[in-house]
Short mmCIF file of C-alpha atoms and ligand atoms in Angstrom, two decimals:
data_model
loop_
_atom_site.label_atom_id
_atom_site.label_comp_id
_atom_site.label_asym_id
_atom_site.label_seq_id
_atom_site.Cartn_x
_atom_site.Cartn_y
_atom_site.Cartn_z
CA MET E 6 2.99 -20.59 -4.63
CA ILE E 7 5.03 -17.66 -6.49
CA ARG E 8 8.08 -15.81 -5.77
CA ASN E 9 9.67 -12.44 -6.76
CA ASP E 10 13.21 -11.80 -6.05
CA ASP E 11 13.90 -8.25 -7.47
CA LEU E 12 14.72 -6.68 -4.02
CA GLY E 13 17.11 -9.39 -3.31
CA TYR E 14 15.40 -10.97 -1.20
CA PRO E 15 12.70 -13.61 -1.36
CA ILE E 16 8.99 -11.88 -1.67
CA VAL E 17 6.20 -14.94 -1.26
CA ILE E 18 2.74 -15.20 -2.21
CA GLY E 19 1.15 -18.14 -1.92
CA ASN E 20 -1.74 -20.23 0.68
CA SER E 21 -0.97 -21.66 3.46
CA LEU E 22 2.18 -20.18 3.87
CA ARG E 23 3.22 -22.35 7.42
CA SER E 24 6.05 -24.11 5.69
CA GLU E 25 7.21 -21.92 4.10
CA LEU E 26 8.41 -19.81 6.72
CA ARG E 27 9.18 -22.50 8.59
CA HIS E 28 11.74 -23.09 5.89
CA PHE E 29 12.72 -19.95 6.07
CA LEU E 30 13.18 -19.49 9.62
CA HIS E 31 14.69 -22.97 10.43
CA ASP E 32 17.33 -22.03 7.35
CA ARG E 33 18.24 -18.82 9.54
CA ASP E 34 19.31 -20.60 12.50
CA THR E 35 18.66 -17.41 15.11
CA ASP E 36 16.00 -17.06 17.84
CA VAL E 37 12.76 -15.43 16.48
CA VAL E 38 10.17 -13.13 18.20
CA VAL E 39 6.62 -13.01 16.52
CA LEU E 40 4.61 -9.75 16.69
CA ALA E 41 1.06 -10.01 15.28
CA ASP E 42 -2.14 -7.94 15.29
CA ARG E 43 -4.50 -8.43 17.48
CA ASN E 44 -6.90 -8.80 14.96
CA VAL E 45 -5.27 -11.68 13.28
CA ALA E 46 -3.15 -13.25 16.70
CA PRO E 47 -4.72 -17.07 15.62
CA LEU E 48 -3.14 -16.89 12.00
CA ALA E 49 0.04 -15.67 13.42
CA GLU E 50 -0.34 -18.49 15.66
CA ARG E 51 -0.55 -21.57 13.54
CA LEU E 52 2.17 -19.99 11.04
CA THR E 53 4.47 -19.60 13.29
CA LYS E 54 3.74 -22.76 15.47
CA GLY E 55 6.39 -25.87 15.93
CA THR E 56 9.53 -22.73 14.71
CA ARG E 57 12.58 -24.37 16.15
CA GLY E 58 12.63 -22.72 19.85
CA GLY E 59 8.15 -22.18 20.99
CA VAL E 60 7.01 -19.77 19.24
CA ILE E 61 5.26 -17.56 21.68
CA VAL E 62 2.99 -14.58 19.73
CA HIS E 63 3.30 -11.16 20.57
CA ARG E 64 0.47 -9.38 20.88
CA PHE E 65 -0.47 -5.07 19.87
CA ASP E 66 -4.08 -3.11 19.38
CA LEU E 67 -3.34 -1.31 16.84
CA GLY E 68 -5.11 0.67 13.59
CA GLU E 69 -4.70 3.82 11.67
CA ARG E 70 -4.88 5.55 15.79
CA ARG E 71 -2.07 3.61 17.57
CA LYS E 72 -0.06 3.62 14.90
CA THR E 73 2.38 5.80 17.50
CA LEU E 74 5.32 7.13 19.01
CA ALA E 75 3.57 6.13 21.78
CA THR E 76 2.54 2.07 20.32
CA LEU E 77 5.90 2.32 19.49
CA GLU E 78 7.53 2.52 23.17
CA ARG E 79 5.79 0.02 23.96
CA ILE E 80 7.09 -3.00 20.82
CA LEU E 81 10.28 -1.83 21.48
CA ASP E 82 9.96 -2.69 25.26
CA VAL E 83 8.06 -5.49 24.96
CA LEU E 84 11.24 -6.91 22.08
CA ILE E 85 13.40 -5.84 25.52
CA GLU E 86 11.40 -7.42 27.78
CA SER E 87 10.86 -10.80 25.50
CA GLY E 88 15.41 -11.18 25.29
CA VAL E 89 15.97 -10.21 22.04
CA GLU E 90 19.62 -10.10 20.95
CA ARG E 91 21.56 -8.60 18.29
CA THR E 92 21.04 -12.35 16.35
CA THR E 93 17.19 -12.33 17.09
CA THR E 94 14.91 -12.83 14.23
CA ILE E 95 11.72 -10.18 13.79
CA VAL E 96 8.54 -11.89 12.26
CA GLY E 97 5.14 -9.09 12.97
CA VAL E 98 2.28 -10.25 10.74
CA GLY E 99 -0.46 -7.97 10.62
CA GLY E 100 -2.01 -5.25 7.56
CA GLY E 101 -0.24 -2.12 6.90
CA VAL E 102 -0.46 -0.55 9.92
CA ALA E 103 1.22 -3.79 10.70
CA CYS E 104 4.11 -3.47 8.86
CA ASP E 105 4.99 0.04 9.18
CA LEU E 106 5.34 -0.03 12.87
CA PHE E 107 6.94 -4.08 13.25
CA GLY E 108 8.90 -2.64 10.39
CA LEU E 109 10.10 0.39 12.44
CA ALA E 110 10.34 -1.00 15.79
CA ALA E 111 12.79 -3.87 14.05
CA SER E 112 15.02 -1.28 12.19
CA LEU E 113 14.95 1.12 16.03
CA CYS E 114 15.48 -2.52 18.58
CA MET E 115 19.44 -1.74 19.84
CA ARG E 116 20.49 -0.68 16.16
CA GLY E 117 18.26 -2.58 13.49
CA LEU E 118 17.37 -5.95 13.44
CA ASP E 119 16.69 -8.75 11.29
CA TYR E 120 13.19 -8.05 10.08
CA ILE E 121 10.52 -10.61 8.66
CA GLY E 122 6.94 -8.96 7.73
CA VAL E 123 3.92 -10.87 6.98
CA ALA E 124 1.11 -9.27 5.51
CA THR E 125 -2.85 -10.20 6.17
CA THR E 126 -4.19 -7.33 4.48
CA LEU E 127 -4.37 -6.30 0.20
CA VAL E 128 -2.84 -2.86 0.89
CA ALA E 129 -0.06 -4.80 2.88
CA MET E 130 0.42 -6.82 -0.37
CA ALA E 131 -0.06 -4.60 -2.66
CA ASP E 132 1.95 -1.47 -1.00
CA ALA E 133 3.02 -1.46 2.53
CA ALA E 134 5.09 -4.62 3.15
CA ILE E 135 6.59 -3.92 0.03
CA GLY E 136 10.02 -1.39 -0.80
CA GLY E 137 11.04 -1.25 3.01
CA LYS E 138 9.31 2.13 4.46
CA THR E 139 8.57 1.96 7.90
CA GLY E 140 7.07 5.01 9.86
CA VAL E 141 4.55 6.14 12.45
CA ASN E 142 1.81 9.44 12.40
CA LEU E 143 2.34 12.55 14.59
CA ALA E 144 0.71 14.33 16.02
CA ARG E 145 0.93 17.17 12.93
CA GLY E 146 0.74 14.20 10.06
CA LYS E 147 0.80 10.90 8.89
CA ASN E 148 3.44 8.37 8.27
CA LEU E 149 6.37 11.82 9.10
CA ALA E 150 8.70 9.18 11.08
CA GLY E 151 10.74 7.12 10.22
CA THR E 152 12.91 4.80 9.03
CA PHE E 153 14.47 2.67 4.74
CA ALA E 154 15.19 -1.02 6.27
CA GLN E 155 14.63 -4.15 4.26
CA PRO E 156 13.50 -7.23 4.99
CA ARG E 157 14.80 -10.64 4.79
CA ALA E 158 11.79 -11.86 3.55
CA VAL E 159 8.07 -10.70 3.00
CA PHE E 160 4.99 -13.11 3.53
CA CYS E 161 1.73 -12.81 1.50
CA GLU E 162 -0.14 -14.82 3.01
CA LEU E 163 -2.97 -14.82 1.37
CA ASP E 164 -5.72 -17.24 3.46
CA ALA E 165 -5.58 -13.79 5.42
CA LEU E 166 -7.38 -11.75 2.78
CA ARG E 167 -11.11 -14.59 4.00
CA THR E 168 -11.10 -12.93 6.54
CA LEU E 169 -10.99 -9.33 5.53
CA PRO E 170 -13.71 -6.79 5.65
CA TYR E 171 -14.95 -5.63 2.22
CA ALA E 172 -14.21 -1.93 3.61
CA ARG E 173 -10.79 -3.05 4.28
CA LEU E 174 -10.46 -5.48 0.60
CA ARG E 175 -11.42 -2.73 -0.73
CA GLU E 176 -8.60 0.04 0.19
CA GLY E 177 -5.93 -2.03 -1.87
CA LEU E 178 -8.26 -2.86 -5.10
CA ALA E 179 -7.74 1.09 -5.69
CA GLU E 180 -3.71 0.96 -5.07
CA VAL E 181 -4.39 -2.13 -7.31
CA VAL E 182 -5.64 -0.40 -9.86
CA LYS E 183 -2.38 2.10 -9.40
CA ALA E 184 -0.99 -0.56 -10.40
CA ALA E 185 -2.56 -1.70 -13.33
CA ILE E 186 -2.83 1.58 -14.93
CA ILE E 187 1.34 1.75 -14.80
CA GLU E 188 1.75 -1.73 -15.94
CA GLY E 189 -1.43 -2.03 -18.40
CA GLY E 190 -1.69 -4.91 -20.47
CA ARG E 191 -2.48 -8.47 -19.50
CA PHE E 192 -2.31 -6.76 -15.66
CA PHE E 193 -5.07 -4.21 -16.35
CA SER E 194 -7.70 -6.75 -18.67
CA LEU E 195 -7.07 -9.76 -15.98
CA LEU E 196 -9.24 -6.92 -13.63
CA GLU E 197 -11.04 -5.51 -16.25
CA GLU E 198 -12.12 -9.53 -16.53
CA VAL E 199 -12.75 -10.63 -12.96
CA ALA E 200 -14.55 -7.81 -11.59
CA ALA E 201 -18.31 -8.97 -11.90
CA LEU E 202 -17.18 -12.20 -10.01
CA PRO E 203 -17.29 -12.80 -7.01
CA PHE E 204 -14.10 -12.15 -4.35
CA ARG E 205 -13.97 -16.38 -4.03
CA ALA E 206 -13.61 -16.53 -7.57
CA TRP E 207 -10.73 -13.81 -7.98
CA PRO E 208 -6.44 -14.98 -8.62
CA TRP E 209 -5.32 -13.67 -5.68
CA ALA E 210 -1.76 -15.03 -6.95
CA GLU E 211 -1.40 -13.45 -9.77
CA ILE E 212 -2.86 -10.61 -8.52
CA VAL E 213 -1.37 -10.04 -5.72
CA GLU E 214 2.00 -11.44 -8.19
CA GLU E 215 0.91 -8.25 -10.66
CA SER E 216 0.94 -6.04 -8.20
CA VAL E 217 4.81 -6.44 -6.24
CA LYS E 218 5.81 -7.02 -8.94
CA VAL E 219 5.49 -2.72 -10.52
CA LYS E 220 5.53 -2.13 -6.60
CA THR E 221 9.69 -4.31 -6.54
CA MET E 222 9.99 -2.41 -10.64
CA TYR E 223 10.37 0.91 -9.15
CA VAL E 224 11.34 0.28 -6.06
CA ALA E 225 14.89 -1.43 -7.16
CA ASP E 226 16.37 0.96 -8.17
CA ASP E 227 14.99 3.86 -5.82
CA ARG E 228 14.88 2.26 -3.02
CA THR E 229 14.94 5.81 -0.53
CA GLU E 230 12.45 7.56 -3.25
CA GLN E 231 14.93 9.94 -4.74
CA GLY E 232 13.74 10.08 -8.63
CA ALA E 233 12.25 6.82 -10.07
CA ARG E 234 9.92 5.46 -7.71
CA GLU E 235 7.77 8.25 -7.99
CA THR E 236 5.82 7.24 -10.51
CA LEU E 237 4.22 4.97 -7.83
CA ASN E 238 2.75 8.00 -6.28
CA LEU E 239 -0.21 8.38 -9.61
CA GLY E 240 -3.36 8.95 -8.17
CA HIS E 241 -1.69 10.49 -4.74
CA THR E 242 -1.75 13.90 -5.28
CA PHE E 243 -4.43 14.51 -6.01
CA ALA E 244 -6.12 12.00 -2.88
CA HIS E 245 -3.81 13.31 -0.41
CA ALA E 246 -5.31 16.44 -1.29
CA ILE E 247 -8.75 14.88 -0.98
CA GLU E 248 -7.98 12.97 2.54
CA ARG E 249 -6.13 15.99 4.21
CA ALA E 250 -9.15 18.64 3.02
CA SER E 251 -11.81 16.21 4.59
CA HIS E 252 -9.27 15.72 7.91
CA TYR E 253 -9.48 12.01 6.75
CA ARG E 254 -12.36 11.19 6.32
CA VAL E 255 -12.29 9.60 3.21
CA SER E 256 -10.43 6.77 3.30
CA HIS E 257 -6.98 6.57 1.30
CA GLY E 258 -8.03 4.13 -0.82
CA ALA E 259 -11.34 5.65 -1.85
CA ALA E 260 -9.25 9.11 -2.05
CA VAL E 261 -6.91 7.30 -4.21
CA ALA E 262 -9.96 6.27 -6.78
CA VAL E 263 -10.79 9.07 -6.80
CA GLY E 264 -7.70 11.07 -7.73
CA LEU E 265 -7.20 8.40 -10.49
CA ARG E 266 -9.65 9.72 -12.62
CA ALA E 267 -8.05 13.17 -11.30
CA ALA E 268 -4.98 12.34 -12.88
CA GLY E 269 -6.76 11.47 -15.60
CA LEU E 270 -8.90 14.48 -16.31
CA ALA E 271 -5.36 15.86 -16.15
CA ALA E 272 -4.09 14.09 -18.55
CA LEU E 273 -7.24 14.48 -21.26
CA LYS E 274 -7.58 17.81 -20.67
CA THR E 275 -3.53 18.24 -21.79
CA GLY E 276 -4.71 16.45 -24.77
CA ARG E 277 -2.08 13.42 -23.51
CA PHE E 278 -4.04 10.55 -22.73
CA SER E 279 -7.03 9.48 -24.63
CA ARG E 280 -11.45 9.27 -23.85
CA ILE E 281 -11.06 5.49 -24.61
CA GLU E 282 -8.74 4.70 -22.64
CA HIS E 283 -10.00 7.46 -19.19
CA GLY E 284 -13.68 5.28 -19.89
CA ARG E 285 -11.74 2.03 -18.69
CA VAL E 286 -10.55 3.21 -15.96
CA LEU E 287 -14.05 4.86 -14.45
CA THR E 288 -15.92 1.72 -15.81
CA LEU E 289 -13.04 -1.03 -14.13
CA LEU E 290 -13.18 1.26 -10.92
CA ALA E 291 -16.69 1.66 -10.66
CA LEU E 292 -17.37 -2.04 -11.84
CA LEU E 293 -15.18 -3.20 -8.54
CA GLY E 294 -17.68 -0.26 -6.57
CA LEU E 295 -15.28 2.20 -5.78
CA PRO E 296 -15.82 6.18 -5.41
CA LEU E 297 -15.23 7.97 -8.86
CA ARG E 298 -16.51 10.84 -6.83
CA THR E 299 -15.82 13.27 -3.49
CA GLY E 300 -17.74 15.28 -1.31
CA VAL E 301 -14.85 17.22 -0.56
CA ASP E 302 -15.24 21.27 -1.19
CA PRO E 303 -13.52 21.87 -3.74
CA SER E 304 -11.89 24.90 -2.67
CA GLU E 305 -11.23 22.80 0.36
CA ILE E 306 -8.90 20.66 -1.37
CA LEU E 307 -6.96 22.87 -4.34
CA ALA E 308 -6.42 24.70 -0.65
CA SER E 309 -4.36 21.38 -0.10
CA LEU E 310 -2.62 21.04 -3.35
CA SER E 311 -0.40 24.63 -2.19
CA ALA E 312 -0.31 23.96 0.86
CA ASP E 313 1.30 20.55 -0.45
CA LYS E 314 3.24 22.78 -3.50
CA LYS E 315 4.42 25.59 -0.86
CA ARG E 316 5.98 22.68 1.49
CA ARG E 317 8.60 21.43 -2.67
CA ASN E 318 9.52 24.70 -3.26
CA GLY E 319 6.10 25.71 -5.55
CA ARG E 320 6.46 23.76 -8.08
CA LEU E 321 3.31 21.18 -8.27
CA ARG E 322 4.17 17.56 -10.05
CA PHE E 323 1.79 15.14 -10.75
CA VAL E 324 1.75 11.75 -11.98
CA LEU E 325 0.30 11.56 -15.04
CA PRO E 326 -1.22 8.47 -17.73
CA LEU E 327 -0.53 8.67 -21.58
CA ALA E 328 -2.40 5.56 -22.34
CA ILE E 329 -2.86 1.87 -19.76
CA GLY E 330 0.71 0.87 -19.93
CA ASP E 331 2.48 4.51 -19.66
CA VAL E 332 3.02 6.81 -17.45
CA GLU E 333 4.90 9.83 -16.93
CA PRO E 334 5.86 10.70 -13.51
CA GLY E 335 7.00 15.34 -13.18
CA VAL E 336 3.97 16.67 -15.19
CA GLU E 337 3.09 20.18 -14.01
CA VAL E 338 0.08 20.78 -14.87
CA PRO E 339 -2.23 24.39 -15.53
CA THR E 340 -3.70 26.28 -12.60
CA ARG E 341 -6.46 26.12 -14.91
CA VAL E 342 -6.40 22.44 -15.20
CA VAL E 343 -6.53 21.42 -11.90
CA ARG E 344 -9.07 24.18 -11.11
CA SER E 345 -11.87 22.10 -13.32
CA VAL E 346 -10.09 18.87 -12.56
CA ILE E 347 -11.43 19.09 -8.98
CA GLU E 348 -14.17 20.27 -9.28
CA ALA E 349 -15.22 17.95 -12.47
CA CYS E 350 -14.46 15.15 -8.87
CA VAL E 351 -17.73 16.56 -7.15
CA THR E 352 -20.26 15.43 -9.72
CA PRO E 353 -20.39 11.68 -11.05
CA PRO E 354 -19.13 11.46 -14.06
CA SER E 355 -21.24 12.47 -17.51
CA ALA E 356 -21.84 9.29 -19.34
CA ARG E 357 -19.47 10.88 -22.21
CA GLU E 358 -17.33 10.76 -19.62
CA PHE E 359 -17.04 7.11 -19.50
CA VAL E 360 -16.55 6.47 -23.12
N1 LIG K 12 5.84 1.43 4.23
C1 LIG K 12 4.07 1.33 3.23
O1 LIG K 12 5.21 1.62 2.29
C2 LIG K 12 3.19 1.88 2.72
C3 LIG K 12 1.97 1.53 1.31
C4 LIG K 12 0.43 1.21 1.89
C5 LIG K 12 0.62 1.77 2.93
N2 LIG K 12 0.91 1.98 4.00
C6 LIG K 12 0.78 1.53 5.56
O2 LIG K 12 -0.42 1.37 5.58
C7 LIG K 12 -1.33 1.14 6.95
C8 LIG K 12 -2.74 0.76 6.41
O3 LIG K 12 -2.82 -0.83 6.05
P1 LIG K 12 -3.99 -1.19 5.98
O4 LIG K 12 -4.91 -0.87 5.25
O5 LIG K 12 -3.62 -2.30 5.36
O6 LIG K 12 -4.47 -1.28 7.29
P2 LIG K 12 -4.41 -1.92 9.01
O7 LIG K 12 -3.27 -2.23 9.02
O8 LIG K 12 -4.71 -0.64 9.59
O9 LIG K 12 -6.11 -3.22 8.43
C9 LIG K 12 -7.34 -2.57 8.46
C10 LIG K 12 -7.39 -3.30 9.74
O10 LIG K 12 -7.53 -4.84 9.08
C11 LIG K 12 -7.39 -5.53 10.82
N3 LIG K 12 -6.86 -6.49 9.09
C12 LIG K 12 -5.09 -6.86 9.02
N4 LIG K 12 -5.94 -8.26 8.75
C13 LIG K 12 -6.96 -8.92 8.67
C14 LIG K 12 -7.19 -9.70 8.28
N5 LIG K 12 -6.55 -10.37 7.52
N6 LIG K 12 -8.13 -10.46 8.46
C15 LIG K 12 -9.07 -9.10 8.93
N7 LIG K 12 -9.21 -8.41 9.36
C16 LIG K 12 -7.30 -8.13 9.64
C17 LIG K 12 -6.50 -4.61 11.51
O11 LIG K 12 -6.39 -5.40 12.30
C18 LIG K 12 -6.84 -3.43 11.05
O12 LIG K 12 -8.25 -3.48 11.91
C19 LIG K 12 -1.77 2.81 6.41
O13 LIG K 12 -1.48 3.09 8.14
C20 LIG K 12 -0.29 3.08 5.33
O14 LIG K 12 0.32 4.81 6.01
C21 LIG K 12 2.41 1.89 3.96
ZN1 LIG K 13 -1.51 4.78 -2.02
#
């Protein structure tokens, strides 16, 4: 079992965390209400069995399309009906959608109840459960309503990864590669070492630990996202433009993988990044089965980027890699370079780009 306290509360990473969770809840000595994504309700039952007061697991059908105000209201209704008081602790079990929705419900219910997150997807462990951002989607866009609310603890239950479909794991792997480019060193070379192994042989505890460390490092100094946290958006300006231009048919993880290639190319074309390191990033993404090209029309991606620019006072800034382990936020890239990068990302990399 691994524990990270960088954010002032425990982030616990390990397999079969039932006794750790039970001890934590026992020490808090409050009533507990458990909320779970229906797909992991049996796991939530196992993890919270024997908790003081005979816990009931409330199940919700979630998924990105249900990350709405309507679902939020249903969750709040269940909390109120189950008789929560100001001292009740809410435990939320599930992936990133569960983290965002249950965390938001806890932060709003009776003006804020204590919350503990149990992450069951790689995206949740490496990203969504860490840092205290909660939210729902509105008709006009993703995550447009939400709060900053730090949990009392986060448990990354690695056993959950065994039941996760590959497509979901891949979403998380794109974020893990992003974190490894930011961190560099042992983290990046570890991924290179294990990339060709079957997932059951991966050192998941270490990989989640490293990913969490990168996230906490930037969140710790910037909890409300005023500056340093921007670094975590490596590859994401391109990725968000691809997602929007595809009307969200391209998944976030796939868009991030292409976005990491695009950021590498932009850095390469502006003399910031070496061809060899760019090739290492591409090789790793390819070994993990992540896409390196997008079928979305480049002019649509550019239009989406320009719309983004308007929203940010006419300045479009990128986070670019200078080296594996060294990235620079807030880089203004000339439009012609941005255009050529996007045009390049419509075709697979040539052998030369891999070198
Ligand atoms: N708050 C943040 O900082 C932050 C950061 C990154 C992502 N997010 C959000 O996270 C969401 C994506 O998270 P996600 O990819 O985990 O999606 P998700 O929560 O929808 O989970 C993906 C699917 O896997 C199922 N599932 C969950 N755990 C499982 C398990 N152990 N075994 C089998 N199936 C399981 C879920 O029911 C769902 O169908 C997005 O809404 C995104 O906005 C938030
Ligand atoms: Zn992301």
